[in-house]
Short mmCIF file of C-alpha atoms (C1' of nucleotides) in Angstrom, two decimals:
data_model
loop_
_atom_site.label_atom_id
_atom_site.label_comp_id
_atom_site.label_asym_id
_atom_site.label_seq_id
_atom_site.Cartn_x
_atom_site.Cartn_y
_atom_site.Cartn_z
CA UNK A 271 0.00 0.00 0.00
CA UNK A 272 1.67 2.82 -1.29
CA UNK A 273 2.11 5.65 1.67
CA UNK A 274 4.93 8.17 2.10
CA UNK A 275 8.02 5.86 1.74
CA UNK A 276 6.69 4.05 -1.12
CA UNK A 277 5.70 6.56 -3.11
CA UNK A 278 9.42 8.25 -2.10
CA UNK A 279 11.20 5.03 -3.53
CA UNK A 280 8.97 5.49 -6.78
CA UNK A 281 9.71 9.07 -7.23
CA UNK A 282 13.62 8.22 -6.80
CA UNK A 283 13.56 5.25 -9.19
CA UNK A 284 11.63 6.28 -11.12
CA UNK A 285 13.30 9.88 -12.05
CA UNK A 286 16.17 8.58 -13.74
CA UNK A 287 14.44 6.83 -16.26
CA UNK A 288 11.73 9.97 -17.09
CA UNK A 289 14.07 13.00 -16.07
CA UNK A 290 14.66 15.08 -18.97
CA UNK A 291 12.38 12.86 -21.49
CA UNK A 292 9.43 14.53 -23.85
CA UNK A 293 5.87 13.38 -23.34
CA UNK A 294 4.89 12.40 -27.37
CA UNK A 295 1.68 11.48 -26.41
CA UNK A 296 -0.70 9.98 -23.39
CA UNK A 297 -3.23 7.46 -24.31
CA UNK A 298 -5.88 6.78 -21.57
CA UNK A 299 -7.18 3.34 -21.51
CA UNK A 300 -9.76 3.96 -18.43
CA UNK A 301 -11.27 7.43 -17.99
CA UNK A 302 -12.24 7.34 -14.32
CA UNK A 303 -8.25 7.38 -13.62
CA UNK A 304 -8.02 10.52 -15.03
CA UNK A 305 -9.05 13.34 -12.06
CA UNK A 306 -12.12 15.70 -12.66
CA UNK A 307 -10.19 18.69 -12.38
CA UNK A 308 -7.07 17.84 -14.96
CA UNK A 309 -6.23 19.06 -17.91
CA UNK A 310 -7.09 17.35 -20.83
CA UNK A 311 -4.38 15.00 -21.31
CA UNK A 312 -3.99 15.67 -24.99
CA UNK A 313 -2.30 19.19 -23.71
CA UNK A 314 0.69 16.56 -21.67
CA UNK A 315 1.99 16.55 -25.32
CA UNK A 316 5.09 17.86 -25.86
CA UNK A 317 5.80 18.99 -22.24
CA UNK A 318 9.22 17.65 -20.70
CA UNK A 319 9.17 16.22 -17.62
CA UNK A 320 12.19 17.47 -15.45
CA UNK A 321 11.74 16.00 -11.97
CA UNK A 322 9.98 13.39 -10.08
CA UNK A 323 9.34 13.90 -6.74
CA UNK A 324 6.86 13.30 -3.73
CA UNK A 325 4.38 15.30 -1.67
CA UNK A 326 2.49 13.39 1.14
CA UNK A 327 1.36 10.07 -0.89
CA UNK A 328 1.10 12.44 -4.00
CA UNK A 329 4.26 11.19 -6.93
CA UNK A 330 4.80 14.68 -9.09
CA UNK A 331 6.24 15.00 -12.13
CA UNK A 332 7.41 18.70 -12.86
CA UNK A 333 6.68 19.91 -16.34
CA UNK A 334 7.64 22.20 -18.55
CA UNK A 335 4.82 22.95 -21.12
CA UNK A 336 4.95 23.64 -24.80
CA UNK A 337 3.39 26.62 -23.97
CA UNK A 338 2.03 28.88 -20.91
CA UNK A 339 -1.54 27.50 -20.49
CA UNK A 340 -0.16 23.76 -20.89
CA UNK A 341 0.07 21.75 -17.45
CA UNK A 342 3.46 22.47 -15.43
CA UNK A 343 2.26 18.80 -13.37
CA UNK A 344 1.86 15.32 -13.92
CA UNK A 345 0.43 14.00 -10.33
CA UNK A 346 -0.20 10.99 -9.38
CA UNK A 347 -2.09 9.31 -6.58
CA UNK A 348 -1.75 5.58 -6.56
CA UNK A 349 -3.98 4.87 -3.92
CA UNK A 350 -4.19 1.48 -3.44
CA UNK A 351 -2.47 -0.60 -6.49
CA UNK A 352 -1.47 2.23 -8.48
CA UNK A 353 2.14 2.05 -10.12
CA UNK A 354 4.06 4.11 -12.20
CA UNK A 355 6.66 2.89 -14.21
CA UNK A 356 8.14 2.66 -17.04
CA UNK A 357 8.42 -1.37 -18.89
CA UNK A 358 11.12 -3.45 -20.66
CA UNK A 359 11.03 -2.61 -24.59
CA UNK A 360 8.89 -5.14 -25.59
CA UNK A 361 6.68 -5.53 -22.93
CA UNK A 362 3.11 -6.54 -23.24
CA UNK A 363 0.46 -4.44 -22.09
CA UNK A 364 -0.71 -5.26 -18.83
CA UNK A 365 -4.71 -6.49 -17.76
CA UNK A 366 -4.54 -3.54 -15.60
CA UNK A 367 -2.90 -1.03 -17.41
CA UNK A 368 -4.75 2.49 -17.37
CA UNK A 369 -2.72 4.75 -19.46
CA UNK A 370 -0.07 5.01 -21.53
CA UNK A 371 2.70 7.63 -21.88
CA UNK A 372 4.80 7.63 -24.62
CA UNK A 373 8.29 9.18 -24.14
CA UNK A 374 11.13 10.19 -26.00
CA UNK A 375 14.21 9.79 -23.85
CA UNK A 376 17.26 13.03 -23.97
CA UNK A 377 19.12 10.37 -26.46
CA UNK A 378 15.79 10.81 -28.35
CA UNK A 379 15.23 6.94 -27.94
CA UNK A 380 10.99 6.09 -27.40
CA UNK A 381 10.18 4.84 -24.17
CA UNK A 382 6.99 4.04 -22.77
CA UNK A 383 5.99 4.55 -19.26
CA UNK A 384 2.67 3.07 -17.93
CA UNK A 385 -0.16 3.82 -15.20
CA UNK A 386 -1.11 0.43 -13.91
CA UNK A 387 -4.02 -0.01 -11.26
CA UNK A 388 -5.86 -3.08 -10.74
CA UNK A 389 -8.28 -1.83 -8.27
CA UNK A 390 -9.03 1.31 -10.57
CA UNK A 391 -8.67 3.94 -6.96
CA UNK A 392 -5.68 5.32 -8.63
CA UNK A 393 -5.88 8.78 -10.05
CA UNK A 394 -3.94 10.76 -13.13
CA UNK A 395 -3.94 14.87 -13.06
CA UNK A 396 -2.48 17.13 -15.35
CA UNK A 397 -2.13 20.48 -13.38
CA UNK A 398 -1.16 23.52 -13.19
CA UNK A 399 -0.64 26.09 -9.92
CA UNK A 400 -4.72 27.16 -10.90
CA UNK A 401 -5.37 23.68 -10.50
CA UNK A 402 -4.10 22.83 -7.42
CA UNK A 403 -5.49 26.05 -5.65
CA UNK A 404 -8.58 24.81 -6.80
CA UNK A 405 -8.08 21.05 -5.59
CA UNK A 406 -9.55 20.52 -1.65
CA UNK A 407 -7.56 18.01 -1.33
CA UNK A 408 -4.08 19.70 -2.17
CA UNK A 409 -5.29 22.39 0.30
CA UNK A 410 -6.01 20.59 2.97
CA UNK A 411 -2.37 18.69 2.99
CA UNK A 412 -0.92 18.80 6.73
CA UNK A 413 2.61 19.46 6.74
CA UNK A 414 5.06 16.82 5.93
CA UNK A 415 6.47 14.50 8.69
CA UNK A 416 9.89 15.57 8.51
CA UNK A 417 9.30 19.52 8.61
CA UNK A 418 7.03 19.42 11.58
CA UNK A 419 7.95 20.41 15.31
CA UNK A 420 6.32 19.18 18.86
CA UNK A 421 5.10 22.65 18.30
CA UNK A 422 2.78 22.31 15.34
CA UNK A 423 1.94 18.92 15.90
CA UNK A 424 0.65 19.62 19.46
CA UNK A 425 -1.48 21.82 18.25
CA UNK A 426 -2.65 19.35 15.58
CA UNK A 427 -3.35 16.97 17.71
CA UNK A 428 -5.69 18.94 19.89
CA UNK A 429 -8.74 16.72 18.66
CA UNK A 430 -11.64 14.15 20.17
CA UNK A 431 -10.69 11.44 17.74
CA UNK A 432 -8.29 8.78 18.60
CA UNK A 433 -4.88 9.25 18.17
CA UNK A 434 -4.59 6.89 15.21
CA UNK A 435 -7.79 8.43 13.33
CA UNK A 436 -6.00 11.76 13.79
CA UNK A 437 -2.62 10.15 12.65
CA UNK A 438 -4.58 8.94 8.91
CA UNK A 439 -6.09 12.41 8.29
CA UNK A 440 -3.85 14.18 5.98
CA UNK A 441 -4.63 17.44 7.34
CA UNK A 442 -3.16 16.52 10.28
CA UNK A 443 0.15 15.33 9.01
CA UNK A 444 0.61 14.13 5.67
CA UNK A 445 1.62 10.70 3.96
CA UNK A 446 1.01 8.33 7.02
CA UNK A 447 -1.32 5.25 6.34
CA UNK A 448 -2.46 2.23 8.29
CA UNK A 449 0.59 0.93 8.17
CA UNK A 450 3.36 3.49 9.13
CA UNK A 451 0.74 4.87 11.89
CA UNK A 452 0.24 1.47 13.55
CA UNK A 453 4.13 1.06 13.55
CA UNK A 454 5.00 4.60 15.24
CA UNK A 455 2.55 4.20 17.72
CA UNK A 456 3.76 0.95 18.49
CA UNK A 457 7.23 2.30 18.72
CA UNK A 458 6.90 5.25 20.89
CA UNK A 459 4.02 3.11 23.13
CA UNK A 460 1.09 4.69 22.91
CA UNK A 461 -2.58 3.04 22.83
CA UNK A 462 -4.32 3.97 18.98
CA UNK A 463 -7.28 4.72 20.83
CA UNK A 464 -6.51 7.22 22.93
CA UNK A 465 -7.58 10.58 22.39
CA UNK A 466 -5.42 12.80 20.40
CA UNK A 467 -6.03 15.67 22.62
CA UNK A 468 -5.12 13.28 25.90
CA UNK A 469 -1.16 12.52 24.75
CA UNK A 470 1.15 14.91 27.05
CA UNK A 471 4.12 16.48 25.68
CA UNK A 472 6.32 13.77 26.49
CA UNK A 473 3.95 11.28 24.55
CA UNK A 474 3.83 13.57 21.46
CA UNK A 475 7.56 14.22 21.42
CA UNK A 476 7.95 10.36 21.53
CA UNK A 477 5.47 9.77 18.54
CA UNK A 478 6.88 12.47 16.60
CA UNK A 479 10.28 10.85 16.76
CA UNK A 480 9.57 7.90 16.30
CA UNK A 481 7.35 8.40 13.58
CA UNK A 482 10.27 10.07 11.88
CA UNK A 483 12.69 7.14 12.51
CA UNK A 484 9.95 4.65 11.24
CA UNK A 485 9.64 6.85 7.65
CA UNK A 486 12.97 7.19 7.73
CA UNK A 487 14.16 3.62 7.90
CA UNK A 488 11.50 2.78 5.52
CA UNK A 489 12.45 4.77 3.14
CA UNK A 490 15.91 3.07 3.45
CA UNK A 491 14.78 0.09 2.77
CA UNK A 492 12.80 1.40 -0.45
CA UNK A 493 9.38 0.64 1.27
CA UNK A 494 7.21 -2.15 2.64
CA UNK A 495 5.71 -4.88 -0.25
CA UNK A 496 2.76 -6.33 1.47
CA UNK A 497 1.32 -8.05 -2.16
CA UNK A 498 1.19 -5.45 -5.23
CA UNK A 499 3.65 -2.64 -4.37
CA UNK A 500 6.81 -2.40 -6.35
CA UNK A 501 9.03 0.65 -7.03
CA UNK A 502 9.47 1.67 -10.66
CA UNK A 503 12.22 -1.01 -11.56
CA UNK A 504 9.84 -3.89 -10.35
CA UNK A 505 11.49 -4.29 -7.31
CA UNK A 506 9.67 -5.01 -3.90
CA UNK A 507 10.91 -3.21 -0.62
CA UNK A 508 11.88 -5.16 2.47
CA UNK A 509 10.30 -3.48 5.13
CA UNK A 510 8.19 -5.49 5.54
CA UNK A 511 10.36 -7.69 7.47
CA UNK A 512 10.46 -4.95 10.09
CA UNK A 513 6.61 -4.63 11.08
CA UNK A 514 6.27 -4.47 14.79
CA UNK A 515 2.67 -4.73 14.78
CA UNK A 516 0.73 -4.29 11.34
CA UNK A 517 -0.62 -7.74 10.16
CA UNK A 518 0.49 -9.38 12.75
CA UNK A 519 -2.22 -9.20 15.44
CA UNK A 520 -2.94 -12.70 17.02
CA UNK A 521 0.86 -13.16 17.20
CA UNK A 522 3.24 -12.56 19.88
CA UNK A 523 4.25 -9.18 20.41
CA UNK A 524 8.19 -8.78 19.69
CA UNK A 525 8.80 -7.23 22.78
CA UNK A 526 7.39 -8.60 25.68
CA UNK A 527 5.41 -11.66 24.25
CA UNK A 528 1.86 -11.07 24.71
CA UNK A 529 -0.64 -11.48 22.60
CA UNK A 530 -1.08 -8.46 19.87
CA UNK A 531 -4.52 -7.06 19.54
CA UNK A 532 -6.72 -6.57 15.86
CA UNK A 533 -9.18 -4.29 16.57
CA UNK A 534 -11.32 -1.61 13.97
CA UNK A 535 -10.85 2.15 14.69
CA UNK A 536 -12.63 4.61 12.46
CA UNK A 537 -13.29 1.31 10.25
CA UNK A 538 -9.41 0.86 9.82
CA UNK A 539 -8.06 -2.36 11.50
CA UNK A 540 -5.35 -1.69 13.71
CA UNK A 541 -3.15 -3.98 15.30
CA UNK A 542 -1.69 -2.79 19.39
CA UNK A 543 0.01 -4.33 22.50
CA UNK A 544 -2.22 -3.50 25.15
CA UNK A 545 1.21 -4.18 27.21
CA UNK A 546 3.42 -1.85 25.71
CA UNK A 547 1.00 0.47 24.50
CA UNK A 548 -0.66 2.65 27.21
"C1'" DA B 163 -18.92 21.48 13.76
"C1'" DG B 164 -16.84 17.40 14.13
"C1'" DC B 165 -16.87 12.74 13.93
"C1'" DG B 166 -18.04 7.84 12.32
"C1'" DG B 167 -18.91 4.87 8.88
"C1'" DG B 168 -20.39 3.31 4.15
"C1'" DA B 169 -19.19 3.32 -0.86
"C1'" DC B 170 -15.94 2.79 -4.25
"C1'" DC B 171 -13.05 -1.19 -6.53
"C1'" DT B 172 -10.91 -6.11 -7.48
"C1'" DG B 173 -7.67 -9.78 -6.14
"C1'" DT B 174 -6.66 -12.90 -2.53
"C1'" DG B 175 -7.20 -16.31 0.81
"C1'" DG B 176 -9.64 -18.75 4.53
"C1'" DG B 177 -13.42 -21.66 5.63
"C1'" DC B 178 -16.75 -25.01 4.56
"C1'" DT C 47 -11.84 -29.07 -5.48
"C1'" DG C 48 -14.52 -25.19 -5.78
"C1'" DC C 49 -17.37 -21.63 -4.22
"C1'" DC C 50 -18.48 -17.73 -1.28
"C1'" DC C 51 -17.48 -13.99 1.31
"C1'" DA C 52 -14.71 -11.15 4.23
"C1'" DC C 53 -10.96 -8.30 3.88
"C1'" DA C 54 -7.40 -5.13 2.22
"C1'" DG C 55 -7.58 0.68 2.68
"C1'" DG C 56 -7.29 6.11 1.00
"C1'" DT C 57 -10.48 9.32 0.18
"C1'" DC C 58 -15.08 11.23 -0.64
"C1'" DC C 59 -19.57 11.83 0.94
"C1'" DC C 60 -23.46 11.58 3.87
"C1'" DG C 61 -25.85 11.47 8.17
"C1'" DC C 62 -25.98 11.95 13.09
#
DNA sequence: AGCGGGACCTGTGGGC
DNA sequence: TGCCCACAGGTCCCGC
C-alpha cells in the first residue's frame, strides 16, 4: 500500500528513467483514472518532464509545457495498487494497465511509461498552480512529517478522535497510512485509541520521533511490499520484514510476548500491544 | 462542527 | 476441489 516511503522510492527510481524525457503522447485506456479537475491529457503533449518527486502520498512530475496555459504537473495518486513505471522494450500491455505515456528519452530513444491499477482507486492529473489552488484536497495537505515540530503537531493533535484516526487524516500530518501509523505508535508506546487531545508532551515528542525514525528507515529500505507494491524497476521493498505490529495481530508481540490485539478504529483495523502500549 | 462509517473497486485467501 | 465472502484501505460523501 503505497504511503509516504513508497511513493518516495517510486519518485527516486523512477526519475532517472523519465528526467529530462518529452511526453509524445498519453493514451488513456480507463477514464475514471483521469481526475475531474485535470487538464485534458492531450495538452501533456510535448511537455518535458524534469523532476519526479513526492508530496504526502502524491508522486509529481514537474513539467515544462509547450506553452504557458499547458500543465506544469503530472500527479499521481496511486492509492491502493497504483504504479508508475516505465516497462522493458517489448513488454506486453498489462490487464490492468490504465494509461499510456509515450516518451522520447534526452538520447531521443521512445520509451513508454505506464499507469497500472488493478483496483481502478488510482488517479492521473495534469495540473497547473490554478489547479491545485482549486483542488480541496491539495489544500487541505498537513505538513510533511519531517518539517514538523512538537510545536505544530501539538497543536494538531488537539482533537476528540483517537490518536490513530488523527494520525490517517492528511490534514493533520501528511503521507502516514495504516501501516506506518500502527508502527509509530507501536514504537513510541502509545494506545491507537486514545484521544489525540489526551497525549502529554512527552507522549507527542515520543510519537513524533519515532514516527520520523519509522519513515525514515522505511524509506531506506525502499518501502514495505505487502502483495502489489513495487518501485518503478519492479522491485519489492523489504520493510516489511520490520513490522512491529501491522498484520500481525494474534501473534506474539516482539517485545514482551503477549498477545497483539486486531481491533477496527474509524473502520481501519489496527493492530496494538495492550502491554506496551498505554 | 466534528466525527463515524459506508461506498468505491478487485484480487486474494480462509473456511466449509 | 470449488465456491463464497470477508478483507485489504485512502479518500469522498453523507448522516448523526
Amino acid at each position: 500500500m503505497p504511503e509516504l516511503p513508497e511513493v518516495e522510492t517510486v519518485a527516486r527510481s523512477l526519475a532517472p528513467h523519465v528526467k529530462d524525457s518529452l511526453i509524445l503522447s498519453a493514451n488513456l485506456l480507463h477514464k475514471p483514472t483521469m481526475h475531474e479537475l485535470s487538464l485534458p491529457f492531450s495538452s501533456l503533449e510535448n511537455c518535458r518532464i524534469v523532476n519526479a518527486r513526492r508530496r504526502a502520498k502524491l508522486l509529481m512530475l514537474d513539467l515544462i509545457p509547450p506553452n504557458p496555459e499547458g500543465p506544469t504537473l503530472l500527479v499521481a495518486h496511486l492509492r491502493m495498487t497504483g504504479r508508475l513505471f516505465t516497462p522493458d522494450a517489448n513488454a506486453e500491455l498489462g490487464k490492468h494497465t490504465r494509461c499510456i505515456f509515450t516518451l522520447q528519452t534526452p538520447k531521443g530513444e521512445k520509451q513508454q511509461m505506464f499507469f497500472d491499477d488493478a483496483r481502478t482507486f488510482g488517479k492521473l492529473m495534469a495540473a497547473n498552480e490554478d489547479i491545485l489552488q482549486k483542488w480541496p484536497f491539495w489544500q487541505s495537505l498537513g505538513p510533511e512529517p519531517f518539517d514538523l515540530t512538537a510545536e505544530t503537531f501539538t497543536k494538531r493533535l488537539q482533537s476528540n478522535r483517537p490518536i490513530k484516526t488523527a494520525l490517517l487524516d492528511q490534514a493533520t500530518i501528511a503521507g502516514l497510512g495504516n501501516i506506518y501509523a500502527d508502527e509509530a505508535l507501536f514504537k513510541a508506546g502509545i494506545n491507537p485509541k486514545r484521544l489525540a487531545k489526551s497525549l502529554s508532551s512527552a507522549e507527542i515528542e515520543r510519537l513524533l520521533s519515532s514516527l520520523q525514525a519509522i519513515l525514515m528507515d522505511a524509506i531506506a529500505k525502499k518501502g514495505s511490499s505487502i502483495r502489489d507494491y513495487r518501485d518503478a524497476n519492479g522491485n519489492a521493498g523489504t520493510f516489511q520484514e520490520s513490522f512491529m505490529v501491522y498484520g500481525r495481530g494474534g501473534q506474539t508481540c516482539r517485545l514482551c510476548g503477549e498477545e497483539l490485539q486486531k481491533i477496527r478504529i474509524a473502520g481501519r483495523s489496527s493492530v496494538f500491544c495492550g502491554k506496551c502500549q498505554s
